[in-house]
Amino acid sequence: MTDTLFIIGNGFDLHHGMSTSYSAFREYIKRRPDIWRRLRTLYGDDVEKDMWWYRFEEMLAKVNYQNLMITGNGMALGPTWIDNLLCYNLPVFFGEWIRSIDDNVKPDALLHVEMDAQFFTFNYTMTLEKAYHINNQNIWHIHNSVRDFNDGECIIVGHDSDNRQLVMQLDKYIKQNPDTRFDVADCINQKIEGGAKKVTRRISDNEEVFHARYSQIKHYIAMGFSFNRIDMQYIKKIVDVNPLFSIADWQLYWHSDGELERYHSAMKELGVDISNVVFNKW
């Protein structure tokens, strides 16, 4: 098996001119006024701000409790609304959006993407398969792909706030709004928790796969991956299963100064000797 692993993030598709940013997803959602109104109800006016969408997955857990405390026919509507969005509507809308994106792109020869390498991708698109003709057996779409969506499987999209974080979030709100009905707010939190990516569980369920694929990697190449807090857990697992990790080298492709600073921090967090890292600007 190859000793090279490409870690692929959304920046890879953006580099190829694809409209895969969360801000593009916002414009797609806005074409559905009913869904957009529901987002405004669940999260408030913050959904109008670019920053909310830059931090999209993180922000999915930060609901507007006050708006969600509304009742109809004596029943609390908020828990049902948040459950419908995170567990049912969002994965479908996200999959339909990915399916609508033009993926007829040309490969970038300057990237030297190795066809026989292993690929761990956070992207839902088929760019690796279509543009670079990578065998799908060498690619792990950790959150599923548009191909899976077309075959009837769910796109995995969501936040990764755990119960402790949600309780702290709710406690802060209740201190500011002491008349809050705790039973309804707590039910809302339970529904929010159900919309998590469940990264820890996904890792534990695939323990043998991580070992089988990534225990002999000597060369790590990250393209377009932001090393964000939610998905960093996967990278930690990838390096934890590798006894050769200390002698492995890294190539990191970066676009902006902010990314370069974040990459340095990520390497430090992973325990990578910075002398083993090459930073490539694209």
PDB file of C-alpha atoms in Angstrom:
ATOM      1  CA  MET A   1       0.000   0.000   0.000  1.00  0.00           C
ATOM      2  CA  THR A   2       1.160   3.516  -0.741  1.00  0.00           C
ATOM      3  CA  ASP A   3       2.892   5.536   1.980  1.00  0.00           C
ATOM      4  CA  THR A   4       1.446   8.879   0.800  1.00  0.00           C
ATOM      5  CA  LEU A   5      -1.772  10.408   2.094  1.00  0.00           C
ATOM      6  CA  PHE A   6      -3.532  13.448   0.641  1.00  0.00           C
ATOM      7  CA  ILE A   7      -5.842  15.239   3.088  1.00  0.00           C
ATOM      8  CA  ILE A   8      -8.361  17.174   1.025  1.00  0.00           C
ATOM      9  CA  GLY A   9     -10.557  20.046   2.211  1.00  0.00           C
ATOM     10  CA  ASN A  10     -12.958  22.484   0.610  1.00  0.00           C
ATOM     11  CA  GLY A  11     -10.115  24.785  -0.437  1.00  0.00           C
ATOM     12  CA  PHE A  12      -9.201  22.121  -2.999  1.00  0.00           C
ATOM     13  CA  ASP A  13     -12.510  22.536  -4.817  1.00  0.00           C
ATOM     14  CA  LEU A  14     -12.359  26.315  -4.468  1.00  0.00           C
ATOM     15  CA  HIS A  15      -8.892  26.251  -6.012  1.00  0.00           C
ATOM     16  CA  HIS A  16     -10.440  24.539  -9.029  1.00  0.00           C
ATOM     17  CA  GLY A  17     -13.026  27.300  -9.410  1.00  0.00           C
ATOM     18  CA  MET A  18     -15.970  25.425  -7.904  1.00  0.00           C
ATOM     19  CA  SER A  19     -18.658  27.326  -5.973  1.00  0.00           C
ATOM     20  CA  THR A  20     -18.479  25.209  -2.836  1.00  0.00           C
ATOM     21  CA  SER A  21     -18.177  27.889  -0.138  1.00  0.00           C
ATOM     22  CA  TYR A  22     -20.748  28.133   2.643  1.00  0.00           C
ATOM     23  CA  SER A  23     -21.581  31.615   1.365  1.00  0.00           C
ATOM     24  CA  ALA A  24     -22.567  29.977  -1.941  1.00  0.00           C
ATOM     25  CA  PHE A  25     -24.778  27.595   0.036  1.00  0.00           C
ATOM     26  CA  ARG A  26     -26.406  30.632   1.652  1.00  0.00           C
ATOM     27  CA  GLU A  27     -27.351  31.994  -1.771  1.00  0.00           C
ATOM     28  CA  TYR A  28     -28.752  28.578  -2.711  1.00  0.00           C
ATOM     29  CA  ILE A  29     -30.869  28.499   0.451  1.00  0.00           C
ATOM     30  CA  LYS A  30     -32.144  32.017  -0.190  1.00  0.00           C
ATOM     31  CA  ARG A  31     -33.871  30.717  -3.319  1.00  0.00           C
ATOM     32  CA  ARG A  32     -36.155  28.847  -0.926  1.00  0.00           C
ATOM     33  CA  PRO A  33     -37.877  31.673   1.008  1.00  0.00           C
ATOM     34  CA  ASP A  34     -39.630  29.197   3.296  1.00  0.00           C
ATOM     35  CA  ILE A  35     -36.337  27.661   4.406  1.00  0.00           C
ATOM     36  CA  TRP A  36     -34.650  31.027   4.716  1.00  0.00           C
ATOM     37  CA  ARG A  37     -37.453  32.284   6.976  1.00  0.00           C
ATOM     38  CA  ARG A  38     -37.076  29.201   9.128  1.00  0.00           C
ATOM     39  CA  LEU A  39     -33.328  29.803   9.460  1.00  0.00           C
ATOM     40  CA  ARG A  40     -34.054  33.368  10.541  1.00  0.00           C
ATOM     41  CA  THR A  41     -36.406  32.011  13.187  1.00  0.00           C
ATOM     42  CA  LEU A  42     -33.975  29.402  14.482  1.00  0.00           C
ATOM     43  CA  TYR A  43     -30.852  31.552  14.528  1.00  0.00           C
ATOM     44  CA  GLY A  44     -31.996  35.161  14.370  1.00  0.00           C
ATOM     45  CA  ASP A  45     -30.635  37.963  12.208  1.00  0.00           C
ATOM     46  CA  ASP A  46     -27.069  36.623  12.492  1.00  0.00           C
ATOM     47  CA  VAL A  47     -27.690  34.425   9.446  1.00  0.00           C
ATOM     48  CA  GLU A  48     -27.457  37.594   7.349  1.00  0.00           C
ATOM     49  CA  LYS A  49     -23.816  38.050   8.356  1.00  0.00           C
ATOM     50  CA  ASP A  50     -20.935  36.621   6.342  1.00  0.00           C
ATOM     51  CA  MET A  51     -19.130  35.558   9.515  1.00  0.00           C
ATOM     52  CA  TRP A  52     -22.043  33.286  10.494  1.00  0.00           C
ATOM     53  CA  TRP A  53     -21.548  31.347   7.280  1.00  0.00           C
ATOM     54  CA  TYR A  54     -17.755  31.258   7.517  1.00  0.00           C
ATOM     55  CA  ARG A  55     -18.296  29.391  10.789  1.00  0.00           C
ATOM     56  CA  PHE A  56     -21.358  27.535   9.507  1.00  0.00           C
ATOM     57  CA  GLU A  57     -20.972  24.167  11.223  1.00  0.00           C
ATOM     58  CA  GLU A  58     -19.991  25.691  14.542  1.00  0.00           C
ATOM     59  CA  MET A  59     -22.905  28.137  14.395  1.00  0.00           C
ATOM     60  CA  LEU A  60     -25.523  25.423  13.790  1.00  0.00           C
ATOM     61  CA  ALA A  61     -25.529  24.696  17.520  1.00  0.00           C
ATOM     62  CA  LYS A  62     -25.964  28.331  18.556  1.00  0.00           C
ATOM     63  CA  VAL A  63     -29.724  28.751  18.270  1.00  0.00           C
ATOM     64  CA  ASN A  64     -31.945  31.677  19.224  1.00  0.00           C
ATOM     65  CA  TYR A  65     -33.693  30.202  22.275  1.00  0.00           C
ATOM     66  CA  GLN A  66     -36.104  33.113  22.567  1.00  0.00           C
ATOM     67  CA  ASN A  67     -37.482  32.557  19.063  1.00  0.00           C
ATOM     68  CA  LEU A  68     -37.717  28.813  19.653  1.00  0.00           C
ATOM     69  CA  MET A  69     -39.788  29.074  22.830  1.00  0.00           C
ATOM     70  CA  ILE A  70     -42.906  29.831  20.771  1.00  0.00           C
ATOM     71  CA  THR A  71     -45.931  27.530  21.166  1.00  0.00           C
ATOM     72  CA  GLY A  72     -48.830  26.533  18.934  1.00  0.00           C
ATOM     73  CA  ASN A  73     -52.009  24.839  20.164  1.00  0.00           C
ATOM     74  CA  GLY A  74     -50.330  24.560  23.536  1.00  0.00           C
ATOM     75  CA  MET A  75     -47.330  22.664  22.142  1.00  0.00           C
ATOM     76  CA  ALA A  76     -43.734  23.895  22.074  1.00  0.00           C
ATOM     77  CA  LEU A  77     -42.740  24.281  18.423  1.00  0.00           C
ATOM     78  CA  GLY A  78     -39.023  24.994  18.828  1.00  0.00           C
ATOM     79  CA  PRO A  79     -37.839  21.422  19.487  1.00  0.00           C
ATOM     80  CA  THR A  80     -39.673  20.155  16.390  1.00  0.00           C
ATOM     81  CA  TRP A  81     -38.358  22.983  14.228  1.00  0.00           C
ATOM     82  CA  ILE A  82     -34.722  22.433  15.189  1.00  0.00           C
ATOM     83  CA  ASP A  83     -35.079  18.649  14.834  1.00  0.00           C
ATOM     84  CA  ASN A  84     -36.579  18.999  11.355  1.00  0.00           C
ATOM     85  CA  LEU A  85     -33.817  21.332  10.232  1.00  0.00           C
ATOM     86  CA  LEU A  86     -30.725  19.556  11.560  1.00  0.00           C
ATOM     87  CA  CYS A  87     -31.760  15.934  11.171  1.00  0.00           C
ATOM     88  CA  TYR A  88     -33.962  16.008   8.077  1.00  0.00           C
ATOM     89  CA  ASN A  89     -34.008  19.190   5.998  1.00  0.00           C
ATOM     90  CA  LEU A  90     -30.368  20.284   6.157  1.00  0.00           C
ATOM     91  CA  PRO A  91     -28.755  17.031   4.922  1.00  0.00           C
ATOM     92  CA  VAL A  92     -31.206  16.954   2.004  1.00  0.00           C
ATOM     93  CA  PHE A  93     -30.805  20.620   1.058  1.00  0.00           C
ATOM     94  CA  PHE A  94     -27.042  20.312   1.370  1.00  0.00           C
ATOM     95  CA  GLY A  95     -26.973  17.245  -0.861  1.00  0.00           C
ATOM     96  CA  GLU A  96     -29.181  18.920  -3.457  1.00  0.00           C
ATOM     97  CA  TRP A  97     -26.889  21.947  -3.421  1.00  0.00           C
ATOM     98  CA  ILE A  98     -23.760  19.835  -3.920  1.00  0.00           C
ATOM     99  CA  ARG A  99     -25.489  18.033  -6.781  1.00  0.00           C
ATOM    100  CA  SER A 100     -26.219  21.391  -8.442  1.00  0.00           C
ATOM    101  CA  ILE A 101     -22.565  22.533  -8.459  1.00  0.00           C
ATOM    102  CA  ASP A 102     -20.761  22.451 -11.793  1.00  0.00           C
ATOM    103  CA  ASP A 103     -17.984  19.885 -11.325  1.00  0.00           C
ATOM    104  CA  ASN A 104     -16.699  19.955 -14.899  1.00  0.00           C
ATOM    105  CA  VAL A 105     -13.218  21.187 -13.924  1.00  0.00           C
ATOM    106  CA  LYS A 106      -9.740  20.544 -15.253  1.00  0.00           C
ATOM    107  CA  PRO A 107      -6.938  19.089 -13.134  1.00  0.00           C
ATOM    108  CA  ASP A 108      -4.088  21.313 -11.989  1.00  0.00           C
ATOM    109  CA  ALA A 109      -0.900  19.605 -13.165  1.00  0.00           C
ATOM    110  CA  LEU A 110       1.188  21.784 -10.856  1.00  0.00           C
ATOM    111  CA  LEU A 111      -0.304  20.080  -7.805  1.00  0.00           C
ATOM    112  CA  HIS A 112       1.277  16.709  -8.658  1.00  0.00           C
ATOM    113  CA  VAL A 113      -1.660  14.702  -7.348  1.00  0.00           C
ATOM    114  CA  GLU A 114      -0.484  11.079  -7.217  1.00  0.00           C
ATOM    115  CA  MET A 115      -3.032   8.668  -8.637  1.00  0.00           C
ATOM    116  CA  ASP A 116      -1.914   5.710  -6.490  1.00  0.00           C
ATOM    117  CA  ALA A 117      -1.857   7.621  -3.188  1.00  0.00           C
ATOM    118  CA  GLN A 118      -4.466   7.429  -0.435  1.00  0.00           C
ATOM    119  CA  PHE A 119      -6.992  10.281  -0.132  1.00  0.00           C
ATOM    120  CA  PHE A 120      -8.899  11.332   2.969  1.00  0.00           C
ATOM    121  CA  THR A 121     -11.382  13.966   1.868  1.00  0.00           C
ATOM    122  CA  PHE A 122     -13.876  16.159   3.674  1.00  0.00           C
ATOM    123  CA  ASN A 123     -15.426  17.173   0.355  1.00  0.00           C
ATOM    124  CA  TYR A 124     -18.753  15.875  -0.912  1.00  0.00           C
ATOM    125  CA  THR A 125     -17.895  16.447  -4.570  1.00  0.00           C
ATOM    126  CA  MET A 126     -16.354  13.960  -6.999  1.00  0.00           C
ATOM    127  CA  THR A 127     -13.465  16.195  -8.100  1.00  0.00           C
ATOM    128  CA  LEU A 128     -10.806  13.604  -7.321  1.00  0.00           C
ATOM    129  CA  GLU A 129     -12.637  10.900  -9.235  1.00  0.00           C
ATOM    130  CA  LYS A 130     -13.671  13.014 -12.246  1.00  0.00           C
ATOM    131  CA  ALA A 131     -10.809  15.476 -12.755  1.00  0.00           C
ATOM    132  CA  TYR A 132      -7.912  13.352 -11.483  1.00  0.00           C
ATOM    133  CA  HIS A 133      -9.282   9.866 -12.214  1.00  0.00           C
ATOM    134  CA  ILE A 134      -8.442   8.576  -8.747  1.00  0.00           C
ATOM    135  CA  ASN A 135      -9.727   5.076  -8.052  1.00  0.00           C
ATOM    136  CA  ASN A 136     -12.580   5.395  -5.566  1.00  0.00           C
ATOM    137  CA  GLN A 137     -11.052   2.564  -3.516  1.00  0.00           C
ATOM    138  CA  ASN A 138      -8.220   4.964  -2.644  1.00  0.00           C
ATOM    139  CA  ILE A 139     -10.623   7.717  -1.514  1.00  0.00           C
ATOM    140  CA  TRP A 140     -12.418   7.960   1.791  1.00  0.00           C
ATOM    141  CA  HIS A 141     -15.202  10.549   1.741  1.00  0.00           C
ATOM    142  CA  ILE A 142     -15.469  10.698   5.515  1.00  0.00           C
ATOM    143  CA  HIS A 143     -18.811  12.550   5.440  1.00  0.00           C
ATOM    144  CA  ASN A 144     -20.120  10.784   2.331  1.00  0.00           C
ATOM    145  CA  SER A 145     -20.280  12.216  -1.184  1.00  0.00           C
ATOM    146  CA  VAL A 146     -22.773  13.351  -3.784  1.00  0.00           C
ATOM    147  CA  ARG A 147     -22.539   9.847  -5.243  1.00  0.00           C
ATOM    148  CA  ASP A 148     -23.706   8.436  -1.914  1.00  0.00           C
ATOM    149  CA  PHE A 149     -26.472  11.039  -1.841  1.00  0.00           C
ATOM    150  CA  ASN A 150     -27.626   9.992  -5.309  1.00  0.00           C
ATOM    151  CA  ASP A 151     -27.690   6.398  -4.059  1.00  0.00           C
ATOM    152  CA  GLY A 152     -30.043   7.358  -1.235  1.00  0.00           C
ATOM    153  CA  GLU A 153     -27.562   7.852   1.610  1.00  0.00           C
ATOM    154  CA  CYS A 154     -27.413  10.934   3.800  1.00  0.00           C
ATOM    155  CA  ILE A 155     -24.862  13.682   3.499  1.00  0.00           C
ATOM    156  CA  ILE A 156     -23.230  14.082   6.916  1.00  0.00           C
ATOM    157  CA  VAL A 157     -23.333  17.754   7.853  1.00  0.00           C
ATOM    158  CA  GLY A 158     -23.770  19.329  11.258  1.00  0.00           C
ATOM    159  CA  HIS A 159     -22.082  20.782  14.320  1.00  0.00           C
ATOM    160  CA  ASP A 160     -20.001  18.990  16.940  1.00  0.00           C
ATOM    161  CA  SER A 161     -21.036  20.674  20.167  1.00  0.00           C
ATOM    162  CA  ASP A 162     -21.411  18.074  22.905  1.00  0.00           C
ATOM    163  CA  ASN A 163     -23.930  18.001  25.741  1.00  0.00           C
ATOM    164  CA  ARG A 164     -21.601  19.865  28.103  1.00  0.00           C
ATOM    165  CA  GLN A 165     -21.182  22.764  25.681  1.00  0.00           C
ATOM    166  CA  LEU A 166     -24.912  22.930  25.027  1.00  0.00           C
ATOM    167  CA  VAL A 167     -25.703  22.958  28.763  1.00  0.00           C
ATOM    168  CA  MET A 168     -23.258  25.828  29.264  1.00  0.00           C
ATOM    169  CA  GLN A 169     -24.854  27.685  26.359  1.00  0.00           C
ATOM    170  CA  LEU A 170     -28.335  27.195  27.824  1.00  0.00           C
ATOM    171  CA  ASP A 171     -27.247  28.148  31.343  1.00  0.00           C
ATOM    172  CA  LYS A 172     -25.898  31.428  30.021  1.00  0.00           C
ATOM    173  CA  TYR A 173     -29.213  32.148  28.307  1.00  0.00           C
ATOM    174  CA  ILE A 174     -31.299  31.277  31.395  1.00  0.00           C
ATOM    175  CA  LYS A 175     -29.225  33.586  33.590  1.00  0.00           C
ATOM    176  CA  GLN A 176     -30.087  36.398  31.208  1.00  0.00           C
ATOM    177  CA  ASN A 177     -33.711  35.252  30.857  1.00  0.00           C
ATOM    178  CA  PRO A 178     -34.773  33.742  34.216  1.00  0.00           C
ATOM    179  CA  ASP A 179     -38.409  33.279  33.155  1.00  0.00           C
ATOM    180  CA  THR A 180     -37.411  30.706  30.533  1.00  0.00           C
ATOM    181  CA  ARG A 181     -39.282  27.384  30.625  1.00  0.00           C
ATOM    182  CA  PHE A 182     -36.365  25.060  31.321  1.00  0.00           C
ATOM    183  CA  ASP A 183     -38.202  21.924  30.173  1.00  0.00           C
ATOM    184  CA  VAL A 184     -38.765  23.370  26.688  1.00  0.00           C
ATOM    185  CA  ALA A 185     -35.263  24.818  26.430  1.00  0.00           C
ATOM    186  CA  ASP A 186     -33.728  21.522  27.551  1.00  0.00           C
ATOM    187  CA  CYS A 187     -35.786  19.678  24.916  1.00  0.00           C
ATOM    188  CA  ILE A 188     -34.446  22.117  22.308  1.00  0.00           C
ATOM    189  CA  ASN A 189     -30.913  21.254  23.423  1.00  0.00           C
ATOM    190  CA  GLN A 190     -31.600  17.542  23.059  1.00  0.00           C
ATOM    191  CA  LYS A 191     -32.715  18.129  19.467  1.00  0.00           C
ATOM    192  CA  ILE A 192     -29.624  20.257  18.779  1.00  0.00           C
ATOM    193  CA  GLU A 193     -27.422  17.447  20.090  1.00  0.00           C
ATOM    194  CA  GLY A 194     -29.130  15.057  17.664  1.00  0.00           C
ATOM    195  CA  GLY A 195     -27.895  17.213  14.762  1.00  0.00           C
ATOM    196  CA  ALA A 196     -24.199  16.780  15.572  1.00  0.00           C
ATOM    197  CA  LYS A 197     -21.713  15.223  13.175  1.00  0.00           C
ATOM    198  CA  LYS A 198     -20.807  12.770  15.949  1.00  0.00           C
ATOM    199  CA  VAL A 199     -17.149  12.765  14.932  1.00  0.00           C
ATOM    200  CA  THR A 200     -15.984  10.808  17.992  1.00  0.00           C
ATOM    201  CA  ARG A 201     -18.469   8.017  17.289  1.00  0.00           C
ATOM    202  CA  ARG A 202     -17.566   7.965  13.596  1.00  0.00           C
ATOM    203  CA  ILE A 203     -13.912   7.559  14.508  1.00  0.00           C
ATOM    204  CA  SER A 204     -14.569   4.744  16.992  1.00  0.00           C
ATOM    205  CA  ASP A 205     -16.865   2.942  14.547  1.00  0.00           C
ATOM    206  CA  ASN A 206     -14.076   2.978  11.948  1.00  0.00           C
ATOM    207  CA  GLU A 207     -11.128   2.156  14.194  1.00  0.00           C
ATOM    208  CA  GLU A 208      -9.961  -0.761  12.042  1.00  0.00           C
ATOM    209  CA  VAL A 209     -10.231   1.262   8.840  1.00  0.00           C
ATOM    210  CA  PHE A 210      -7.964   4.013  10.177  1.00  0.00           C
ATOM    211  CA  HIS A 211      -5.344   1.434  11.153  1.00  0.00           C
ATOM    212  CA  ALA A 212      -5.592  -0.469   7.871  1.00  0.00           C
ATOM    213  CA  ARG A 213      -5.288   2.613   5.679  1.00  0.00           C
ATOM    214  CA  TYR A 214      -3.016   5.019   7.543  1.00  0.00           C
ATOM    215  CA  SER A 215      -0.621   3.122   9.824  1.00  0.00           C
ATOM    216  CA  GLN A 216       2.286   3.246   7.344  1.00  0.00           C
ATOM    217  CA  ILE A 217       2.096   6.803   6.022  1.00  0.00           C
ATOM    218  CA  LYS A 218       5.427   8.612   5.499  1.00  0.00           C
ATOM    219  CA  HIS A 219       4.222  11.571   3.442  1.00  0.00           C
ATOM    220  CA  TYR A 220       1.233  13.772   4.375  1.00  0.00           C
ATOM    221  CA  ILE A 221      -0.026  16.335   1.869  1.00  0.00           C
ATOM    222  CA  ALA A 222      -2.858  18.645   2.947  1.00  0.00           C
ATOM    223  CA  MET A 223      -4.654  20.614   0.246  1.00  0.00           C
ATOM    224  CA  GLY A 224      -7.411  23.064   1.112  1.00  0.00           C
ATOM    225  CA  PHE A 225      -8.001  21.689   4.599  1.00  0.00           C
ATOM    226  CA  SER A 226      -8.513  24.327   7.288  1.00  0.00           C
ATOM    227  CA  PHE A 227      -7.576  22.204  10.323  1.00  0.00           C
ATOM    228  CA  ASN A 228     -10.783  23.416  11.989  1.00  0.00           C
ATOM    229  CA  ARG A 229     -11.656  22.314  15.513  1.00  0.00           C
ATOM    230  CA  ILE A 230     -14.429  19.900  14.494  1.00  0.00           C
ATOM    231  CA  ASP A 231     -12.515  17.949  11.841  1.00  0.00           C
ATOM    232  CA  MET A 232      -9.125  18.122  13.538  1.00  0.00           C
ATOM    233  CA  GLN A 233     -10.168  15.039  15.523  1.00  0.00           C
ATOM    234  CA  TYR A 234      -9.886  12.949  12.356  1.00  0.00           C
ATOM    235  CA  ILE A 235      -6.357  14.170  11.693  1.00  0.00           C
ATOM    236  CA  LYS A 236      -5.325  13.358  15.248  1.00  0.00           C
ATOM    237  CA  LYS A 237      -6.621   9.830  14.730  1.00  0.00           C
ATOM    238  CA  ILE A 238      -4.816   9.509  11.396  1.00  0.00           C
ATOM    239  CA  VAL A 239      -1.469  10.339  12.995  1.00  0.00           C
ATOM    240  CA  ASP A 240      -2.157   8.432  16.235  1.00  0.00           C
ATOM    241  CA  VAL A 241      -2.423   5.099  14.383  1.00  0.00           C
ATOM    242  CA  ASN A 242       0.906   5.641  12.616  1.00  0.00           C
ATOM    243  CA  PRO A 243       4.075   4.424  14.391  1.00  0.00           C
ATOM    244  CA  LEU A 244       6.088   6.125  11.627  1.00  0.00           C
ATOM    245  CA  PHE A 245       4.573   9.522  12.396  1.00  0.00           C
ATOM    246  CA  SER A 246       7.704  11.053  13.945  1.00  0.00           C
ATOM    247  CA  ILE A 247       9.750  10.576  10.756  1.00  0.00           C
ATOM    248  CA  ALA A 248       6.998  11.510   8.293  1.00  0.00           C
ATOM    249  CA  ASP A 249       7.139  14.699   6.237  1.00  0.00           C
ATOM    250  CA  TRP A 250       4.346  17.142   5.471  1.00  0.00           C
ATOM    251  CA  GLN A 251       3.363  19.433   2.617  1.00  0.00           C
ATOM    252  CA  LEU A 252       0.702  22.044   3.358  1.00  0.00           C
ATOM    253  CA  TYR A 253      -0.892  24.154   0.640  1.00  0.00           C
ATOM    254  CA  TRP A 254      -2.006  27.583   1.844  1.00  0.00           C
ATOM    255  CA  HIS A 255      -3.741  30.562   0.265  1.00  0.00           C
ATOM    256  CA  SER A 256      -3.944  33.415   2.791  1.00  0.00           C
ATOM    257  CA  ASP A 257      -1.771  34.606   5.677  1.00  0.00           C
ATOM    258  CA  GLY A 258      -4.476  33.554   8.105  1.00  0.00           C
ATOM    259  CA  GLU A 259      -4.270  30.001   6.832  1.00  0.00           C
ATOM    260  CA  LEU A 260      -0.492  29.940   7.185  1.00  0.00           C
ATOM    261  CA  GLU A 261      -0.738  31.000  10.816  1.00  0.00           C
ATOM    262  CA  ARG A 262      -3.425  28.377  11.493  1.00  0.00           C
ATOM    263  CA  TYR A 263      -1.307  25.668   9.823  1.00  0.00           C
ATOM    264  CA  HIS A 264       1.655  26.451  12.053  1.00  0.00           C
ATOM    265  CA  SER A 265      -0.618  26.135  15.098  1.00  0.00           C
ATOM    266  CA  ALA A 266      -2.065  22.845  13.815  1.00  0.00           C
ATOM    267  CA  MET A 267       1.387  21.325  13.305  1.00  0.00           C
ATOM    268  CA  LYS A 268       2.339  22.305  16.835  1.00  0.00           C
ATOM    269  CA  GLU A 269      -0.879  20.766  18.188  1.00  0.00           C
ATOM    270  CA  LEU A 270      -0.178  17.520  16.338  1.00  0.00           C
ATOM    271  CA  GLY A 271       3.409  17.404  17.593  1.00  0.00           C
ATOM    272  CA  VAL A 272       4.937  17.716  14.119  1.00  0.00           C
ATOM    273  CA  ASP A 273       8.560  18.874  13.902  1.00  0.00           C
ATOM    274  CA  ILE A 274       8.262  22.043  11.818  1.00  0.00           C
ATOM    275  CA  SER A 275      11.513  21.153  10.034  1.00  0.00           C
ATOM    276  CA  ASN A 276       9.575  18.280   8.436  1.00  0.00           C
ATOM    277  CA  VAL A 277       6.997  20.643   6.921  1.00  0.00           C
ATOM    278  CA  VAL A 278       7.014  22.348   3.515  1.00  0.00           C
ATOM    279  CA  PHE A 279       4.523  25.185   3.060  1.00  0.00           C
ATOM    280  CA  ASN A 280       3.355  25.663  -0.540  1.00  0.00           C
ATOM    281  CA  LYS A 281       1.411  28.766  -1.549  1.00  0.00           C
ATOM    282  CA  TRP A 282      -1.166  28.182  -4.285  1.00  0.00           C
TER     283      TRP A 282
END
